CSV table of C-alpha atoms in Angstrom, one decimal:
chain,number,residue,atom,x,y,z
R,25,MET,CA,0.0,0.0,0.0
R,26,ASP,CA,1.3,3.4,-0.8
R,27,GLU,CA,1.7,5.6,2.2
R,28,PHE,CA,1.1,9.4,2.3
R,29,LYS,CA,4.8,10.1,2.1
R,30,ASP,CA,5.1,8.1,-1.2
R,31,ILE,CA,2.0,9.6,-2.7
R,32,PHE,CA,2.9,13.2,-1.8
R,33,LYS,CA,6.5,12.9,-3.1
R,34,ARG,CA,5.2,11.3,-6.3
R,35,LEU,CA,2.7,14.1,-6.9
R,36,ARG,CA,5.3,16.8,-6.2
R,37,SER,CA,8.0,15.1,-8.4
R,38,GLU,CA,5.6,14.4,-11.3
R,39,ARG,CA,4.8,18.1,-11.4
R,40,ASN,CA,8.5,19.1,-11.2
R,41,ILE,CA,7.9,21.1,-8.0
R,42,SER,CA,10.7,21.5,-5.6
R,43,GLN,CA,10.2,21.1,-1.9
R,44,ARG,CA,10.7,24.8,-1.5
R,45,GLN,CA,8.0,25.6,-4.1
R,46,ALA,CA,5.7,23.1,-2.5
R,47,GLY,CA,6.2,24.7,0.9
R,48,THR,CA,5.3,28.1,-0.6
R,49,MET,CA,2.3,26.8,-2.4
R,50,LEU,CA,1.1,25.0,0.8
R,51,ARG,CA,2.1,27.7,3.3
R,52,GLU,CA,4.4,25.2,5.0
R,53,SER,CA,8.1,25.2,5.8
R,54,ASN,CA,10.6,23.4,3.6
R,55,LYS,CA,11.5,21.3,6.7
R,56,LYS,CA,7.9,20.2,7.1
R,57,ILE,CA,7.7,19.2,3.5
R,58,SER,CA,10.8,17.2,3.9
R,59,HIS,CA,9.5,15.5,7.1
R,60,TRP,CA,6.3,14.5,5.3
R,61,GLU,CA,8.3,12.9,2.4
R,62,THR,CA,10.5,11.0,4.7
R,63,GLY,CA,7.6,9.9,7.0
R,64,TYR,CA,9.1,11.6,10.0
R,65,SER,CA,5.8,13.4,10.4
R,66,THR,CA,2.4,13.6,8.7
R,67,PRO,CA,0.4,16.7,7.8
R,68,ASP,CA,-2.6,17.8,9.9
R,69,LEU,CA,-6.1,17.8,8.5
R,70,ASP,CA,-6.0,21.4,7.2
R,71,ALA,CA,-2.7,20.6,5.4
R,72,ILE,CA,-4.2,17.5,3.8
R,73,ARG,CA,-7.1,19.6,2.6
R,74,ARG,CA,-4.7,22.2,1.1
R,75,ILE,CA,-2.6,19.5,-0.6
R,76,ALA,CA,-5.7,18.0,-2.2
R,77,LEU,CA,-6.8,21.4,-3.5
R,78,VAL,CA,-3.3,22.5,-4.7
R,79,PHE,CA,-2.5,19.2,-6.5
R,80,GLY,CA,-6.1,18.5,-7.7
R,81,VAL,CA,-6.5,15.1,-6.0
R,82,SER,CA,-8.9,13.8,-3.5
R,83,THR,CA,-8.1,13.4,0.2
R,84,ASP,CA,-9.0,9.8,-0.2
R,85,TYR,CA,-6.2,9.4,-2.8
R,86,LEU,CA,-3.7,11.2,-0.5
R,87,LEU,CA,-4.6,8.8,2.3
R,88,GLY,CA,-4.3,5.7,0.1
R,89,LEU,CA,-8.0,4.9,0.2
R,90,LYS,CA,-8.7,5.4,-3.5
R,91,ASP,CA,-6.6,5.2,-6.6
R,92,GLU,CA,-6.0,8.2,-9.0
R,93,ASP,CA,-9.2,7.4,-10.8
R,94,GLY,CA,-11.2,7.6,-7.6
R,95,GLU,CA,-11.8,3.8,-7.4
R,96,PRO,CA,-11.6,2.3,-3.9
R,97,ILE,CA,-8.5,0.3,-3.2
R,98,GLU,CA,-9.3,-3.1,-1.9
R,99,ASP,CA,-7.4,-4.6,1.0
R,100,GLY,CA,-5.8,-7.2,-1.3
R,101,GLU,CA,-4.6,-4.4,-3.6
R,102,LYS,CA,-3.0,-2.5,-0.7
R,103,GLU,CA,-0.8,-5.6,0.0
R,104,LYS,CA,0.3,-5.8,-3.6
R,105,LYS,CA,1.6,-2.3,-3.9
């Protein structure tokens, strides 16, 4: 199963956005962005909401509950990833 840290880093990288740029866009420090991507910490609910809006994805996708197409991820599929 993809964790938030993997999903967030992939979203940022696919859009060629630096950690500094992501921090500015999300009103967060560069250090916090780095911590999210390493799994050292996780964003709070308000930050999850901002990330979803800025990157145009659902909060369910960010949390690993749905795939990019909005389809639910079954328990078996989580184990395969």
